[in-house]
XYZ file of C-alpha atoms in Angstrom:
783
model
C -110.986 189.732 75.861
C -112.301 186.541 77.510
C -113.873 184.047 75.148
C -116.441 182.739 77.601
C -117.549 183.800 81.031
C -119.033 181.821 83.872
C -120.897 184.251 86.139
C -121.536 181.769 88.935
C -120.229 178.300 89.781
C -122.013 175.112 88.846
C -123.586 173.020 91.585
C -123.674 169.235 91.609
C -126.526 167.830 93.659
C -126.864 164.177 94.590
C -128.415 161.857 97.146
C -126.417 160.559 100.074
C -126.008 157.090 98.554
C -124.255 158.566 95.523
C -121.631 160.428 97.552
C -118.939 157.793 97.059
C -120.236 156.578 93.707
C -118.461 156.756 90.382
C -121.058 159.134 88.855
C -120.200 161.923 91.299
C -116.490 161.198 90.889
C -116.780 161.506 87.103
C -118.270 164.988 87.321
C -115.741 166.165 89.916
C -112.834 164.860 87.817
C -114.111 166.528 84.638
C -114.496 169.922 86.342
C -111.052 169.558 87.909
C -109.516 168.750 84.529
C -110.928 171.852 82.799
C -110.202 174.041 85.849
C -113.776 175.197 86.562
C -115.256 175.682 90.011
C -117.816 173.121 91.155
C -119.944 173.218 94.283
C -121.420 170.002 95.653
C -124.583 169.569 97.694
C -126.238 166.519 99.210
C -129.996 166.632 98.692
C -132.197 167.019 101.749
C -135.193 164.881 102.647
C -137.626 167.292 100.989
C -135.777 167.388 97.678
C -137.407 165.679 94.713
C -134.147 163.910 93.884
C -133.878 162.578 97.448
C -137.470 161.459 97.352
C -136.669 159.377 94.291
C -133.823 157.845 96.255
C -131.204 157.948 93.504
C -129.443 160.055 90.900
C -127.388 163.214 90.425
C -127.951 166.433 88.562
C -125.951 169.525 87.734
C -127.347 173.021 88.178
C -125.934 175.353 85.515
C -125.683 179.151 85.730
C -128.499 181.105 84.132
C -127.933 181.913 80.445
C -128.499 185.217 78.661
C -131.742 183.955 77.156
C -133.136 182.572 80.414
C -133.171 183.925 83.935
C -133.611 180.505 85.503
C -130.746 178.036 85.882
C -130.783 174.868 83.787
C -130.266 171.357 85.103
C -128.609 168.328 83.536
C -128.948 164.750 84.739
C -126.791 161.626 84.201
C -123.029 161.698 84.352
C -122.424 161.100 80.612
C -124.564 164.090 79.645
C -122.817 166.240 82.240
C -119.392 165.225 80.893
C -120.439 166.270 77.387
C -121.647 169.593 78.764
C -118.359 170.191 80.614
C -116.376 169.503 77.438
C -118.288 172.271 75.654
C -117.618 174.696 78.497
C -113.922 174.446 77.689
C -113.337 173.928 73.948
C -109.559 174.160 74.380
C -109.550 171.097 76.633
C -110.704 168.872 73.745
C -112.475 166.667 76.275
C -114.872 165.589 73.543
C -112.097 164.630 71.139
C -110.320 166.509 68.319
C -113.547 167.917 66.913
C -114.723 165.646 64.088
C -118.044 163.817 64.269
C -116.136 160.553 64.061
C -114.100 161.449 67.149
C -117.171 162.479 69.116
C -118.989 159.275 68.239
C -115.962 157.289 69.430
C -116.034 159.133 72.763
C -119.776 158.405 73.025
C -119.158 154.712 72.393
C -116.730 154.544 75.302
C -119.105 156.458 77.592
C -121.816 153.930 76.779
C -119.347 151.078 77.264
C -118.458 152.305 80.771
C -122.063 152.486 81.824
C -123.286 149.216 80.287
C -120.261 146.995 80.864
C -118.912 148.323 84.188
C -121.223 150.672 86.077
C -124.478 148.732 85.726
C -123.031 145.281 86.602
C -121.064 146.713 89.512
C -124.127 148.560 90.817
C -126.118 145.329 90.621
C -123.651 143.649 92.951
C -123.757 146.483 95.472
C -127.557 146.684 95.421
C -127.847 143.536 97.490
C -126.116 142.980 100.815
C -125.659 139.247 100.124
C -125.928 138.584 96.389
C -125.941 134.924 95.256
C -122.486 133.478 94.742
C -123.211 132.417 91.167
C -124.366 135.977 90.369
C -121.192 137.423 91.885
C -119.037 135.064 89.826
C -120.931 135.814 86.628
C -120.744 139.586 87.094
C -117.033 139.511 87.963
C -116.301 137.341 84.921
C -118.209 139.772 82.693
C -116.336 142.750 84.133
C -113.007 140.947 83.686
C -113.833 140.303 80.016
C -114.746 143.965 79.540
C -111.496 145.096 81.118
C -109.561 142.696 78.891
C -111.148 144.373 75.864
C -109.949 147.750 77.103
C -106.476 146.364 77.793
C -106.234 145.071 74.241
C -107.354 148.426 72.861
C -104.684 150.224 74.894
C -101.903 148.054 73.479
C -101.359 150.493 70.615
C -102.572 153.750 72.138
C -101.879 155.930 75.146
C -105.496 156.977 75.715
C -108.878 155.600 74.694
C -109.823 157.694 71.669
C -106.960 159.976 70.643
C -103.598 161.270 71.843
C -104.812 163.037 74.960
C -107.343 162.662 77.763
C -111.028 162.884 76.858
C -114.150 162.499 78.975
C -114.120 158.832 77.907
C -110.836 158.333 79.802
C -112.200 160.179 82.827
C -115.385 158.091 82.804
C -113.553 154.769 82.569
C -111.030 155.686 85.268
C -113.840 156.609 87.660
C -115.724 153.408 86.855
C -112.610 151.398 87.652
C -112.251 153.112 91.034
C -115.269 151.193 92.266
C -114.002 147.818 91.035
C -112.330 145.804 93.767
C -109.474 144.406 91.707
C -107.977 144.201 88.242
C -106.025 141.157 87.008
C -102.265 141.679 87.145
C -101.997 140.522 83.543
C -103.673 143.696 82.257
C -100.481 145.765 82.215
C -101.701 148.168 79.534
C -104.834 148.956 81.505
C -102.915 149.525 84.724
C -100.403 151.747 82.956
C -103.250 153.787 81.507
C -105.073 153.983 84.860
C -101.987 155.235 86.687
C -101.521 157.881 83.984
C -105.076 159.190 84.431
C -105.353 159.183 88.221
C -101.904 160.720 88.682
C -102.537 163.533 86.232
C -101.681 166.809 88.016
C -105.154 168.237 87.387
C -106.987 165.230 88.828
C -104.748 163.671 91.451
C -106.588 165.502 94.249
C -109.958 164.173 93.058
C -108.673 160.603 92.804
C -106.714 160.850 96.048
C -103.476 159.798 94.407
C -101.246 162.123 96.411
C -99.342 160.976 99.467
C -102.238 158.795 100.585
C -103.883 157.181 97.605
C -107.403 155.905 98.052
C -107.319 153.911 94.840
C -108.615 150.396 95.204
C -106.451 149.350 92.284
C -102.965 148.440 93.433
C -99.997 150.206 91.795
C -98.970 148.396 88.661
C -95.549 147.015 87.976
C -93.303 149.266 85.917
C -94.140 149.073 82.221
C -92.478 150.565 79.169
C -93.828 154.098 78.820
C -91.318 155.118 76.192
C -88.217 157.197 76.711
C -88.549 158.571 80.245
C -86.112 161.098 81.614
C -86.116 162.203 85.249
C -89.616 162.736 86.576
C -92.865 163.247 84.718
C -93.186 165.814 81.909
C -95.226 168.806 83.085
C -98.573 169.444 81.419
C -98.729 172.203 78.832
C -100.980 174.843 80.336
C -101.326 178.551 79.473
C -99.436 180.773 81.895
C -98.357 184.031 80.325
C -99.365 183.333 76.754
C -103.028 183.187 75.865
C -104.683 183.810 72.531
C -106.851 186.904 72.405
C -109.002 185.181 69.825
C -110.850 181.917 69.311
C -109.490 179.688 66.560
C -112.108 178.846 63.957
C -111.401 175.136 64.448
C -112.474 175.342 68.099
C -115.362 177.645 67.258
C -116.859 175.163 64.800
C -116.171 172.043 66.877
C -117.741 173.391 70.088
C -119.742 176.542 69.281
C -120.342 178.726 72.371
C -123.865 179.657 71.285
C -124.935 183.110 72.374
C -121.426 184.100 73.430
C -119.438 187.027 72.102
C -116.204 185.865 70.509
C -113.245 187.322 68.658
C -111.987 185.606 65.514
C -109.252 186.649 63.104
C -108.361 185.466 59.637
C -108.342 186.086 55.901
C -111.401 186.567 53.733
C -112.028 183.816 51.223
C -115.018 185.687 49.843
C -116.850 188.948 50.547
C -120.310 189.426 49.065
C -123.174 191.870 49.374
C -126.840 191.036 49.874
C -130.177 192.771 50.353
C -129.278 195.644 48.041
C -126.020 196.282 49.841
C -127.527 196.378 53.334
C -125.868 193.097 54.362
C -122.286 191.938 53.985
C -121.115 188.317 54.241
C -117.439 187.599 54.939
C -116.253 183.988 54.666
C -113.346 183.965 57.132
C -110.631 181.342 57.493
C -107.593 181.326 59.805
C -105.846 178.169 58.597
C -106.713 176.071 61.651
C -109.204 174.080 59.569
C -110.260 173.757 55.957
C -113.681 175.102 56.956
C -114.562 178.774 57.191
C -117.036 180.690 59.314
C -119.549 183.081 57.833
C -119.579 186.540 59.401
C -122.715 188.627 58.864
C -122.450 192.436 58.916
C -125.392 194.824 58.926
C -125.297 198.458 57.885
C -125.237 199.432 61.557
C -122.209 197.208 62.268
C -119.058 199.053 63.246
C -116.624 198.773 60.337
C -119.301 197.907 57.760
C -118.084 200.308 55.039
C -114.386 199.547 55.623
C -115.074 195.819 55.204
C -116.559 196.089 51.718
C -114.497 194.770 48.828
C -113.908 198.219 47.376
C -112.308 199.318 50.661
C -110.633 196.096 51.847
C -109.700 194.538 48.514
C -111.956 191.516 48.931
C -110.527 188.019 48.889
C -107.249 187.860 50.807
C -107.907 190.811 53.124
C -107.325 190.152 56.830
C -109.909 190.929 59.516
C -110.514 190.925 63.224
C -114.167 190.120 63.869
C -116.015 190.534 67.162
C -119.527 189.162 67.253
C -122.153 186.840 68.696
C -122.282 183.150 67.775
C -125.764 182.368 66.442
C -127.514 179.557 64.607
C -127.198 179.906 60.854
C -130.258 179.892 58.641
C -128.164 179.247 55.531
C -127.431 175.881 53.985
C -124.103 174.129 54.545
C -123.308 175.700 57.915
C -124.644 175.261 61.429
C -123.493 178.562 62.930
C -122.431 182.020 61.902
C -121.210 185.169 63.613
C -123.465 188.196 63.891
C -120.760 190.833 63.767
C -120.642 193.632 66.323
C -117.357 195.106 65.116
C -115.220 194.409 62.047
C -111.674 195.692 61.675
C -109.770 195.330 58.419
C -106.223 194.589 59.541
C -104.684 194.396 56.097
C -106.232 195.357 52.776
C -105.333 193.736 49.460
C -103.435 196.150 47.241
C -104.033 194.356 43.983
C -105.882 197.024 42.080
C -102.903 197.812 39.870
C -99.571 196.317 38.856
C -97.638 198.631 41.201
C -99.581 197.412 44.243
C -100.629 200.881 45.331
C -104.368 200.637 44.776
C -106.818 198.614 46.850
C -108.447 195.904 44.771
C -108.285 192.224 43.885
C -107.705 192.127 40.137
C -103.939 191.507 40.550
C -104.187 189.306 43.658
C -102.628 185.958 42.632
C -105.039 183.880 44.721
C -108.394 185.321 43.751
C -111.509 183.367 44.708
C -111.626 181.460 41.409
C -110.038 178.030 41.223
C -106.317 177.674 40.538
C -104.121 174.881 39.270
C -101.514 173.348 41.554
C -98.823 174.632 39.203
C -100.146 178.177 39.660
C -100.017 177.724 43.432
C -96.430 176.456 43.238
C -95.458 179.582 41.322
C -96.855 181.633 44.227
C -95.475 179.520 47.057
C -95.460 182.484 49.446
C -99.260 182.746 49.177
C -100.353 179.159 48.564
C -100.761 178.365 52.299
C -104.004 180.369 51.970
C -105.364 177.817 49.491
C -107.502 174.979 50.801
C -105.424 172.209 49.286
C -102.030 173.397 50.536
C -103.204 174.362 54.021
C -104.815 170.929 54.386
C -101.577 169.271 53.248
C -99.579 171.291 55.789
C -101.923 170.346 58.629
C -101.510 166.687 57.712
C -97.738 167.181 57.479
C -97.686 168.681 60.974
C -99.781 165.808 62.322
C -97.491 163.201 60.763
C -94.390 164.907 62.186
C -95.963 164.963 65.641
C -97.104 161.344 65.266
C -93.565 160.349 64.265
C -91.980 161.838 67.366
C -94.715 160.418 69.586
C -94.423 156.931 68.113
C -90.678 156.691 68.589
C -90.611 158.444 71.960
C -93.356 156.214 73.330
C -91.459 153.177 72.050
C -88.310 154.196 73.922
C -86.282 155.746 71.079
C -83.867 158.645 71.474
C -84.058 161.474 68.924
C -80.577 162.216 67.526
C -79.750 165.300 65.425
C -77.424 164.147 62.680
C -75.307 166.648 60.687
C -76.483 168.260 57.471
C -72.901 168.856 56.292
C -70.878 165.681 55.853
C -67.826 164.309 54.084
C -69.294 160.808 53.640
C -71.578 159.573 50.860
C -74.031 157.187 52.503
C -75.484 155.829 49.274
C -72.301 155.889 47.192
C -74.224 157.458 44.325
C -72.142 160.630 44.129
C -75.228 162.823 43.600
C -74.342 165.277 46.348
C -74.406 169.047 46.675
C -70.963 170.445 47.487
C -70.405 172.926 50.307
C -67.601 175.475 49.866
C -66.572 179.001 50.789
C -63.994 179.329 47.998
C -66.317 181.290 45.710
C -66.854 184.114 48.203
C -70.164 185.854 48.863
C -70.224 188.407 46.038
C -72.017 186.915 42.990
C -70.661 189.737 40.781
C -67.003 189.093 41.512
C -65.049 188.095 38.392
C -61.523 187.391 39.646
C -62.212 184.261 41.674
C -59.280 181.841 41.677
C -59.932 178.313 42.862
C -56.796 176.667 44.353
C -55.652 173.543 42.558
C -53.191 170.806 43.435
C -49.787 171.430 41.807
C -47.422 168.803 40.471
C -44.590 167.870 42.832
C -42.076 168.629 40.058
C -43.186 172.256 39.850
C -42.846 172.635 43.586
C -39.286 171.275 43.407
C -38.432 173.631 40.508
C -39.577 176.612 42.537
C -37.374 175.494 45.407
C -34.333 175.050 43.076
C -34.824 178.505 41.565
C -34.706 179.996 45.027
C -31.559 178.023 45.806
C -29.743 179.219 42.637
C -30.376 182.853 43.431
C -32.997 183.307 40.745
C -35.988 185.502 41.457
C -37.894 183.890 44.287
C -41.068 182.938 42.534
C -41.786 180.111 44.914
C -40.488 178.639 48.150
C -37.371 179.899 49.962
C -34.854 177.402 51.401
C -36.089 178.196 54.883
C -39.692 177.682 53.833
C -38.779 174.492 52.006
C -37.026 173.015 55.055
C -39.978 174.004 57.207
C -42.365 172.339 54.759
C -40.204 169.194 54.614
C -40.087 169.026 58.398
C -43.846 169.454 58.634
C -44.401 166.801 55.967
C -42.142 164.356 57.841
C -44.043 164.990 61.074
C -47.380 164.449 59.344
C -46.095 161.243 57.740
C -44.940 159.959 61.109
C -48.276 160.861 62.701
C -50.167 159.151 59.879
C -48.051 156.025 60.231
C -48.705 155.890 63.966
C -52.406 156.399 63.390
C -52.457 153.622 60.817
C -50.724 151.291 63.274
C -53.111 152.146 66.096
C -56.260 152.439 63.998
C -58.329 155.586 63.701
C -58.430 158.235 61.020
C -56.320 157.262 57.987
C -53.980 159.697 56.196
C -55.646 162.064 53.766
C -55.924 160.857 50.182
C -53.399 162.465 47.809
C -55.261 164.265 45.051
C -53.975 164.286 41.462
C -52.431 167.468 40.009
C -55.042 169.827 38.614
C -57.729 168.757 41.073
C -59.330 171.344 43.305
C -57.257 171.731 46.449
C -59.902 171.426 49.148
C -57.298 171.698 51.891
C -57.661 175.449 51.348
C -61.443 175.264 51.870
C -63.393 175.827 55.090
C -63.433 172.167 56.194
C -59.998 171.426 54.678
C -61.588 168.731 52.536
C -64.498 168.251 50.159
C -67.775 168.609 52.105
C -71.338 167.957 50.953
C -74.949 168.220 52.003
C -76.006 164.876 53.419
C -78.080 162.374 51.482
C -78.901 160.441 54.652
C -78.375 160.614 58.400
C -78.144 156.844 58.717
C -74.386 156.404 59.073
C -74.219 159.079 61.749
C -77.204 157.847 63.709
C -75.743 154.335 63.777
C -72.935 155.660 66.003
C -75.506 156.454 68.698
C -77.368 153.194 68.123
C -74.125 151.392 68.967
C -74.002 153.143 72.340
C -77.526 154.239 73.292
C -79.500 151.403 71.667
C -82.721 152.441 69.907
C -82.448 155.853 68.218
C -83.864 157.764 65.278
C -83.142 160.850 63.247
C -85.655 163.024 61.416
C -84.290 165.826 59.290
C -83.630 167.271 55.836
C -81.546 165.420 53.261
C -80.381 166.440 49.796
C -79.879 164.777 46.429
C -78.394 166.539 43.377
C -80.360 164.394 40.962
C -81.411 166.243 37.806
C -84.935 164.849 37.862
C -88.155 166.695 37.064
C -90.652 163.942 37.925
C -93.562 164.262 40.348
C -91.776 161.890 42.757
C -88.416 163.645 43.202
C -87.138 166.587 45.215
C -83.630 167.923 45.671
C -84.387 168.638 49.351
C -86.554 166.231 51.321
C -86.968 164.956 54.864
C -86.085 161.469 56.044
C -87.115 159.454 59.079
C -84.375 156.965 59.928
C -84.585 154.786 63.053
C -81.905 152.324 64.130
C -82.571 149.468 66.544
C -79.829 147.746 68.515
C -79.505 144.000 69.099
C -82.029 143.416 66.326
C -82.363 141.667 62.974
C -84.317 142.238 59.757
C -87.485 140.695 61.186
C -87.477 143.206 64.041
C -86.873 146.010 61.564
C -89.858 145.038 59.399
C -92.117 144.798 62.439
C -91.069 148.267 63.575
C -91.679 149.756 60.124
C -95.122 148.162 59.801
C -96.097 149.363 63.271
C -94.917 152.875 62.435
C -96.814 153.108 59.148
C -100.010 151.790 60.724
C -99.676 154.211 63.623
C -99.303 157.185 61.264
C -102.319 156.092 59.218
C -104.404 155.568 62.359
C -103.302 158.941 63.706
C -104.287 160.645 60.448
C -107.701 158.974 60.367
C -108.314 160.128 63.927
C -106.760 163.584 64.074
C -106.962 164.728 60.437
C -110.391 163.359 59.545
C -111.759 166.679 58.272
C -108.770 167.239 56.008
C -108.890 163.668 54.700
C -112.566 164.119 53.875
C -111.605 167.294 52.012
C -108.940 165.464 49.988
C -111.411 162.681 49.204
C -113.740 165.179 47.518
C -111.109 167.531 46.100
C -110.312 167.283 42.363
C -106.646 167.240 43.395
C -107.112 164.459 45.946
C -108.249 160.862 45.673
C -111.708 159.360 45.642
C -111.861 156.469 48.113
C -108.880 157.805 50.075
C -110.250 156.992 53.529
C -111.194 153.447 52.543
C -107.692 152.905 51.149
C -106.129 154.114 54.385
C -108.457 151.988 56.505
C -107.428 148.983 54.428
C -103.783 149.612 55.375
C -104.464 149.049 59.073
C -107.054 146.292 58.600
C -104.650 143.375 58.105
C -100.955 142.430 58.298
C -98.746 143.460 55.383
C -97.976 140.754 52.826
C -94.387 139.527 53.169
C -92.412 137.709 50.496
C -88.862 137.599 49.180
C -87.603 139.560 46.199
C -87.165 136.258 44.372
C -90.796 135.324 44.982
C -91.864 138.783 43.825
C -89.912 138.340 40.567
C -91.681 135.026 39.950
C -95.079 136.674 40.505
C -94.237 139.409 38.003
C -92.942 136.893 35.459
C -96.249 135.042 35.619
C -98.157 138.311 35.249
C -96.208 139.117 32.082
C -96.658 135.596 30.720
C -100.399 135.989 31.282
C -100.418 139.015 29.003
C -99.905 142.079 31.212
C -97.730 144.783 29.688
C -95.294 146.885 31.733
C -93.147 149.643 30.280
C -90.269 147.404 31.351
C -91.645 143.910 30.676
C -88.311 142.095 30.711
C -88.569 140.701 34.235
C -85.405 138.994 35.455
C -83.710 138.265 38.737
C -81.247 141.009 39.634
C -83.225 143.895 38.147
C -84.075 146.961 40.190
C -87.867 146.998 40.268
C -89.555 150.101 38.927
C -92.469 151.936 40.468
C -94.861 150.253 38.005
C -93.790 146.810 39.236
C -93.938 147.772 42.903
C -97.389 149.328 42.608
C -98.744 146.385 40.624
C -97.735 143.982 43.384
C -99.461 145.933 46.153
C -102.389 147.428 44.211
C -103.398 144.588 41.903
C -101.900 141.306 43.065
C -102.134 141.509 46.869
C -104.302 144.657 47.285
C -102.418 145.671 50.434
C -98.954 146.894 51.436
C -96.224 144.432 50.503
C -92.840 143.770 52.126
C -90.151 142.483 49.755
C -87.049 141.011 51.420
C -83.630 139.594 50.545
C -82.658 141.679 47.525
C -79.664 140.961 45.255
C -76.566 142.486 46.809
C -75.549 144.260 43.598
C -78.560 146.610 43.656
C -78.341 147.500 47.343
C -76.023 149.624 49.481
C -72.709 148.460 50.948
C -73.866 148.585 54.585
C -76.586 145.919 54.226
C -75.867 142.547 55.832
C -74.749 139.876 53.390
C -76.900 136.732 53.606
C -75.421 133.256 53.846
C -76.095 132.580 50.160
C -73.541 135.276 49.271
C -75.901 136.655 46.592
C -78.503 138.549 48.581
C -78.582 140.982 51.477
C -80.910 141.207 54.491
C -82.827 144.134 53.038
C -86.533 144.943 52.989
C -88.616 147.443 51.044
C -92.212 148.204 51.992
C -94.374 148.908 48.953
C -97.700 150.693 49.373
C -100.560 151.485 46.981
C -100.293 154.757 45.036
C -96.616 155.307 45.957
C -94.647 152.131 45.450
C -91.596 152.037 47.730
C -92.292 153.908 50.961
C -89.698 152.302 53.236
C -86.255 150.921 52.545
C -84.481 149.116 55.359
C -82.004 146.413 56.229
C -80.082 144.641 58.883
C -76.693 146.363 58.941
C -73.479 144.513 58.177
C -71.792 144.320 61.585
C -68.898 142.033 60.580
C -65.795 144.152 59.931
C -64.181 141.973 57.235
C -67.430 141.521 55.328
C -68.210 145.232 55.482
C -64.747 146.059 54.153
C -65.280 143.717 51.201
C -68.738 145.122 50.506
C -67.307 148.657 50.440
C -64.789 147.695 47.793
C -67.395 145.821 45.732
C -69.740 148.835 45.862
C -67.092 151.391 44.915
C -66.939 152.977 48.362
C -63.495 153.796 49.776
C -63.363 152.314 53.292
C -60.993 155.137 54.280
C -63.766 157.693 53.591
C -65.942 156.018 56.233
C -63.179 154.951 58.618
C -65.174 155.967 61.676
C -68.138 153.891 60.469
C -65.820 150.924 59.993
C -64.494 151.317 63.541
C -67.960 150.685 64.967
C -67.383 147.086 63.842
C -64.015 147.032 65.582
C -65.026 148.227 69.043
C -67.896 146.208 70.475
C -69.886 145.510 67.333
C -73.531 144.455 67.637
C -76.255 143.203 65.285
C -78.512 146.135 64.469
C -80.991 147.217 61.835
C -82.843 150.253 60.587
C -84.874 151.782 57.805
C -85.440 155.045 55.995
C -88.770 156.579 55.087
C -89.197 159.620 52.876
C -91.457 161.956 54.821
C -92.904 163.651 51.729
C -93.815 160.267 50.267
C -95.649 159.494 53.476
C -97.659 162.719 53.105
C -98.474 161.832 49.482
C -99.642 158.428 50.694
C -101.847 159.935 53.411
C -103.368 162.806 51.401
C -103.807 161.208 47.983
C -102.074 164.110 46.246
C -100.097 163.294 43.101
C -97.091 165.639 43.096
C -94.472 165.602 45.827
C -93.941 169.346 45.365
C -97.392 169.936 46.852
C -96.655 168.393 50.267
C -93.597 170.447 51.252
C -93.738 174.183 52.032
C -91.007 175.254 49.615
C -90.033 172.555 47.084
C -86.484 172.400 45.804
C -85.905 170.890 42.369
C -83.719 171.637 39.311
C -84.208 175.333 38.534
C -86.582 175.801 41.461
C -85.293 177.696 44.523
C -86.955 181.099 44.291
C -88.569 181.219 47.714
């Protein structure tokens, strides 16, 4: 069923002088963007608006409560009204009060800093030259402010077009010129006026009427052929209104359909009223649905029939103003349908009731929620964490795409150990698929002597327990051919001969991959191959570590974000990492504001969370060397501070307590430590000229400690070979990685960021198992 209906088109009326003005253009562009019909009409001489000699107003269709059409004046007010006509367009921002106020600020900016000064110039046929110069200078300064704002963002207020973007683009249409130096502004303007929904309004088709000349090509990120098409509903369309959209832009007086799960069901007025608190996971907030005795489905919706908390419903009703505290609207239900009752009345799950429902309306510990991971998405804390996780994943792809990076899918199964730690999960098919099978025989490498004895027995006419002469000759011939092939490969470079395993070792040549294979601990080595051919790339996927750790900071399965930048050094790498972290934090503050406010007040979250995040983007990160950091910590200890590990010395691997102290107490901001001792870092990091340190950098953030670990990669073949040997890594095991240094090597750098740690940092949660849908840890893989 349709969510809203528009019985008759809107009419925009204006005086003749406004026909080519930016106010009329703003309204036309907004209606075109949301896809609603708009009629236009120039006021006649007898019209009150024409008599006043200025202005525009919009005539709206008559509402249910009034037979006469309403009118709205001023373009900013009309734009706000249009945004509420189409909640899905998000023209008024993502939905939070903060977002709406930001849109309002830009609407006011357009009027005060561009429209009014420009109108003042056009009001006089021959304005004084000094006035013209002053006004143009003021407009140029205003546009420079916008250009600076657009340096780090695609649009004005969020990650898509709002009425603020439409307003500014229309204001700029009436400006005669824009300085060529404002490349960000011109890039943004071209994006808006060439949008498929608005190009006709702006006249940016084959014959553009734009007074702003086309800008020079600027970096818009990774662009393929053509322009990506807009995402617009074609066949698929929800037959319900998400509660997030309902609460952000309530269609008052309209009949809507919402679906979700009951958080609470309670009776009132001696059982004559029923209140269902409904949530669909789109927001942490719920909507109250009010049922009367006469409501269709009233009896079936009661707790004794539906099971209460956890039951799923489809609700059809009218959006009305709420008289209750803590909510602005509620739904007066016309029809309630229980889609799925809760069968928790008994242990067998055959009786309707909530006594055995694991997520009853009382509060639960996070440990309890982890033990019911299949149901914990219905809890407020986990659903909020998952929304933030989604937003950070989207922000990650947007950041790298818009910066010109290519997304590369690196393998999950690998035969290389990136970190050299040996804590890898093995992958094999030698154990079969039947867990009850008892006669499994794992092939092992036999001694050469035993093989020869078997061959001799066959030659002497003894029972043929082993190889026949024919088989032996065939094996010898094959071995000679393989030896020759290996020798040729060694002479020409390429894959070295397979390592000979000692007798008694598992013979992986009989396994699926014909060698030992593991789940990857990092995609870095693989993604570097594409960096050395396609320049700036990144990978974002699951990684695995068989570390028997039960702490709140470790998982056996976790996701890593690993970019690699070509023709770059450590300084470039640090700049990229700082930009990325700040972008994610800014994105969260903008898009996830409601969830962050929830975490700030939740007993599981962090008081002062938003202020901490705002502090991250307020100033540059503190940068110092590892050596300088050690000296700071030594002084702290000498002044009386006690760490669990208080023996601070150069060469030690800093613990989380040391890292957090530096960024939380000493500098009170994120800290970048560089140039670590080579003995505590991986083999692939570039050796510095001092021969003792490597060009590595860790970014330490409050609450977490190390969030990012990066380095300039060692691109010198001889040095990399030596570093492999020093670090206990067999160069033959990473022969293909070594060859990158042989064929057109380049300086390049990259970093790794643990995605779950980023979510902990953003949400303020304490345990890493609470920010991933299904945590994997020692003894934990039930779901």
